[in-house]
Amino acid sequence: MEPDPLSQHSGSLMRRLNIVVVQRDFPVGDVAGNAERVISALGEAAALEPDLVVFPELTLTGYPPEDLLYRRGFLRRCDQALVEVVDAVRGTDALIGHPLARDGRLYNAVSWAREGRVIGRYAKQALPNYAVFDEKRYFEPGREALTVEVGGVRVGVLICEDIWEELPALRAAEDGCELIVVPNASPYHLDKRARREAALTERANDSGKPIIYGNLVGGQDELVFDGRSFAAEPGGRLIGPTPAYADGLFAFEYSREGVRALNWEPDGPENPLAVIYQTLVRGTRDYVLKNGFEKVLLGLSGGIDSALTLAVAVDALGAEHVKAVMLPSRHTSDLSLELARAQARLLDVEVETISIEPTYRAFLKSLGLGGQDPGVSGENLQARCRGAALMARSNASGAMVLTTGNKSELAVGYCTLYGDMCGGYAPIKDCVKTRVYQLAEYRNTLSPAIPAGVIERPPTAELAPNQVDQDSLPPYDVLDEILARYVERDESVEDIVAAGFDPDTVHRVARLVQLNEYKRRQSAPGIRITPRAFGRDRRYPISNRWLP
Amino acid sequence: MEPDPLSQHSGSLMRRLNIVVVQRDFPVGDVAGNAERVISALGEAAALEPDLVVFPELTLTGYPPEDLLYRRGFLRRCDQALVEVVDAVRGTDALIGHPLARDGRLYNAVSWAREGRVIGRYAKQALPNYAVFDEKRYFEPGREALTVEVGGVRVGVLICEDIWEELPALRAAEDGCELIVVPNASPYHLDKRARREAALTERANDSGKPIIYGNLVGGQDELVFDGRSFAAEPGGRLIGPTPAYADGLFAFEYSREGVRALNWEPDGPENPLAVIYQTLVRGTRDYVLKNGFEKVLLGLSGGIDSALTLAVAVDALGAEHVKAVMLPSRHTSDLSLELARAQARLLDVEVETISIEPTYRAFLKSLGLGGQDPGVSGENLQARCRGAALMARSNASGAMVLTTGNKSELAVGYCTLYGDMCGGYAPIKDCVKTRVYQLAEYRNTLSPAIPAGVIERPPTAELAPNQVDQDSLPPYDVLDEILARYVERDESVEDIVAAGFDPDTVHRVARLVQLNEYKRRQSAPGIRITPRAFGRDRRYPISNRWLP
């Protein structure tokens, strides 16, 4: 259908579209609440005089709703909520995301609402079913473009993954749009901003149309959605992004001259460590609060992992909602106690000391291990005495335990199941040890949070006399590079050896990664910051005879 | 292509095909070993004078290989293994399953081998991506039928999910086959045999062709493949199945008169409890052995869950590879101790007693809880003292801890994380409490294994004075029915109330199921026996505000 000449002409006077992107959190499962959030945002947006308000992908369910989508009762509630929110759309158009059941099939859809009516529907064509995504488990792909005229401009619609493939933007352009808008639920990982910018630029170039990209913000289990909505024009000009994790309403003006930011300042070049740190803070805050907790506690050892986790927790929830527990044993050095106390003072965090010696001794006696060197059993027992003590404090106080393990140790199993792995959430689960140090140093550039002594001392589990991690593990810079290649990039042992790493070390690390799958399977969820975390994006068999 | 008249004529003399189904375990990841298994089975099959030997789906990788399929090194090894096994195919044809990479895409394929060459290839058309299956994560669907003439008979090929849809069998028939063979990797769940028989009969009727269905046996993490290969003819006649969990080579003779069992007796009607019990035994044995363990240990409480788990463990591994640990506290009754000892004697299992009183008391003191009633904190601490003691024995002895929780308690969170949930594997994880009783009674019909007193006493966690489960939970027959509806069949709270259940109880149960997702996420893997276990087939958000 060609636009009629009259509307094109009148358009020449008023062909400036104000598109307001609602970059906010829409919590998973909160259908009634999300309907209220939509209605409230429409009210706030009125001050910006929008032509179109764009909500994130699957606005009403939150993202990803996972197997809630199998529940007919849940889908019924979404249908009701859609009626409520569409009725509230007055004086502007709005794009609202929701599951759409039709003829026994389910679609990942958006409804285009105007003056209390749905005037167009679009179903996502490209369904991601890789990494953390399982959309083919639930949805059928859409097949058709949607173009709607608003303020004299024909606007095409895509959803999220659609812009990572070639065809949907081309179909939208063929359908006669002049501009494309894309609601998203795109989680953060390293380099994600650059990848999004490259993809959107490519789509804008392919289709010859500017594209406005609106994204969700907020943490959902292991995913953290970073917002950073932006626009791309054919030729490569980028508008934005909005600052990472900014909750708000961001207006993009479209005219034939291009797209511009109306009520916000585009963010500068990315500081990767800053964005990772923000991701940890946002993910931790949202997981804790969304699960009904107000407070957290953690075991503070005087080492780098718990020190960074403590800083994240304080930045996420405020010092008054965080408690540190020191759990010394016979192997705990004075240095550890001093550094832990120093950090607690620095961050103004309440600290309690519970010696694990009496319980550890009681275990050794009960188990008949008192007279001998209990070896690894004894190391694990110490960790489990700590875990049980933390969980008891959690039960009594209603504070969630944060577990402090990093990706390097979880990869090779340098951690104790039901011991230091106890906890509801693992903020630094996807940060390798070398990155933990970088993040600690980055955090200290904002304000003093982690004592220099914590950063400078050699890492140690302090489960045996004079133990340091490097007794059991390769140096962390070597280990972390092998892990990046083996776990994150699926390189084979042969490839890694060919890249110059010691063959024995590579074999040993790969074998440890495989043998410790059972531990990771019982680990707490934690924040994903890489394209391959130990979470829903890495699905390995436990029973597995593949020896790499 | 039409068969040529000569081969059809010569066929009239020898058109009896002997199709040997290799119903065995092909462990995941063991590419080199699986190649040896293929070569060895071909050698054994020679005595049966087969025309075609059918191996299970994805023979070389085992099923499901999961993200191993993302590793180029793994796929390279599969290609090498395929060359080795094809070279060993002499004097018979063989169908071997493997991943097939072509033009940057991966297919779930079989190669038809004859005299050291691949003479045909088929790629699975229907890719399951629901329940426990994620095949669209890895594979592209095939589009074409494969028909190969062997012994004058044109034989079509499908793979597993292909027979659950309508089109692939029709395409095979259109392609001119006279008979269809189907390699499978189909895991057990309740009623699976009846569902398979119905599906295969429907496909045989649709296509007008007899179908021979060969399946894998063996446990792979939470899945247990039950074998039970069989055939269906148009008109509804079934041949088989082979007995559940029978490892072996099963010959099916095809002629124009029909299909018949050559070297085996078809199994009778299914006894569902018997097959569930066999599933628990096979799953436990394979998980333990495949993960490099020879022995298991478990906490024996005198209650029904640990009693059934002990019986399963003994049947799986032999009494000499099983150790029971009694972990009494101040709340443990004499009855519990007597019943636990009686069962250990009955099954001739080594039993050790470790009182948790000293460690529990040490914790209460360290935590400053000595003078007060520690409530739930204290109950959890007792469970964690037990868990740590079991894990210490596991560390020292190299025995895997089996955890003894059932599906009812895992559903509503009536269990302690890092306490009774400690363990590497959970044999009865998918058995609701009422089914645990049924299975105990079934097991006793084989030989005395579980003392009557264990079955008759009221269930109790014995974590507080005179505690019984029914203080905190609805009666198990009510709870289990609500769980079947809410968890397994996705019925809404309203639907369940409409079916006559007490509204408060239904709401409470549904809420508990939701709130305890975090515990299940850190639970040990266990054996799936229903179409909806708490495993890879139920993917729920933890952060979830949907209040059913």
PDB file of C-alpha atoms in Angstrom, chain A residues 28-30 68 71 290-291, chain B residues 410-413 486-487 507-520 534 538 540-548:
ATOM      1  CA  VAL A  28       9.308 -11.546  35.177  1.00  0.00           C
ATOM      2  CA  GLY A  29       5.915 -12.944  36.109  1.00  0.00           C
ATOM      3  CA  ASP A  30       4.536  -9.678  37.432  1.00  0.00           C
ATOM      4  CA  LEU A  68       5.569 -19.750  32.740  1.00  0.00           C
ATOM      5  CA  ARG A  71       0.722 -22.152  31.849  1.00  0.00           C
ATOM      6  CA  LYS A 290      13.140  -9.354  43.548  1.00  0.00           C
ATOM      7  CA  ASN A 291      13.386 -12.411  45.724  1.00  0.00           C
TER       8      ASN A 291
ATOM      9  CA  LEU B 410      11.446 -30.959  46.749  1.00  0.00           C
ATOM     10  CA  ALA B 411       8.317 -29.389  45.263  1.00  0.00           C
ATOM     11  CA  VAL B 412       7.317 -27.582  48.451  1.00  0.00           C
ATOM     12  CA  GLY B 413      10.804 -27.094  49.888  1.00  0.00           C
ATOM     13  CA  TYR B 486       0.018 -28.002  39.130  1.00  0.00           C
ATOM     14  CA  VAL B 487       3.539 -29.107  38.238  1.00  0.00           C
ATOM     15  CA  HIS B 507      -2.866 -21.690  46.992  1.00  0.00           C
ATOM     16  CA  ARG B 508      -0.404 -22.618  49.679  1.00  0.00           C
ATOM     17  CA  VAL B 509       1.042 -25.513  47.713  1.00  0.00           C
ATOM     18  CA  ALA B 510       1.341 -23.497  44.494  1.00  0.00           C
ATOM     19  CA  ARG B 511       3.054 -20.706  46.401  1.00  0.00           C
ATOM     20  CA  LEU B 512       5.481 -23.085  48.065  1.00  0.00           C
ATOM     21  CA  VAL B 513       6.335 -24.648  44.714  1.00  0.00           C
ATOM     22  CA  GLN B 514       7.175 -21.235  43.358  1.00  0.00           C
ATOM     23  CA  LEU B 515       9.098 -19.965  46.387  1.00  0.00           C
ATOM     24  CA  ASN B 516      11.315 -23.024  46.504  1.00  0.00           C
ATOM     25  CA  GLU B 517      12.619 -22.834  42.969  1.00  0.00           C
ATOM     26  CA  TYR B 518      15.947 -21.605  44.399  1.00  0.00           C
ATOM     27  CA  LYS B 519      16.394 -24.794  46.394  1.00  0.00           C
ATOM     28  CA  ARG B 520      15.683 -27.019  43.435  1.00  0.00           C
ATOM     29  CA  PHE B 534      12.317 -31.048  38.358  1.00  0.00           C
ATOM     30  CA  ARG B 538      11.022 -27.646  33.949  1.00  0.00           C
ATOM     31  CA  TYR B 540      11.368 -21.685  35.729  1.00  0.00           C
ATOM     32  CA  PRO B 541      12.700 -18.311  36.720  1.00  0.00           C
ATOM     33  CA  ILE B 542      13.812 -18.011  40.346  1.00  0.00           C
ATOM     34  CA  SER B 543      13.051 -14.293  40.423  1.00  0.00           C
ATOM     35  CA  ASN B 544       9.371 -14.618  39.632  1.00  0.00           C
ATOM     36  CA  ARG B 545       6.500 -12.495  40.824  1.00  0.00           C
ATOM     37  CA  TRP B 546       3.794 -14.658  39.233  1.00  0.00           C
ATOM     38  CA  LEU B 547       1.619 -15.594  42.171  1.00  0.00           C
ATOM     39  CA  PRO B 548      -0.582 -18.363  40.916  1.00  0.00           C
TER      40      PRO B 548
END
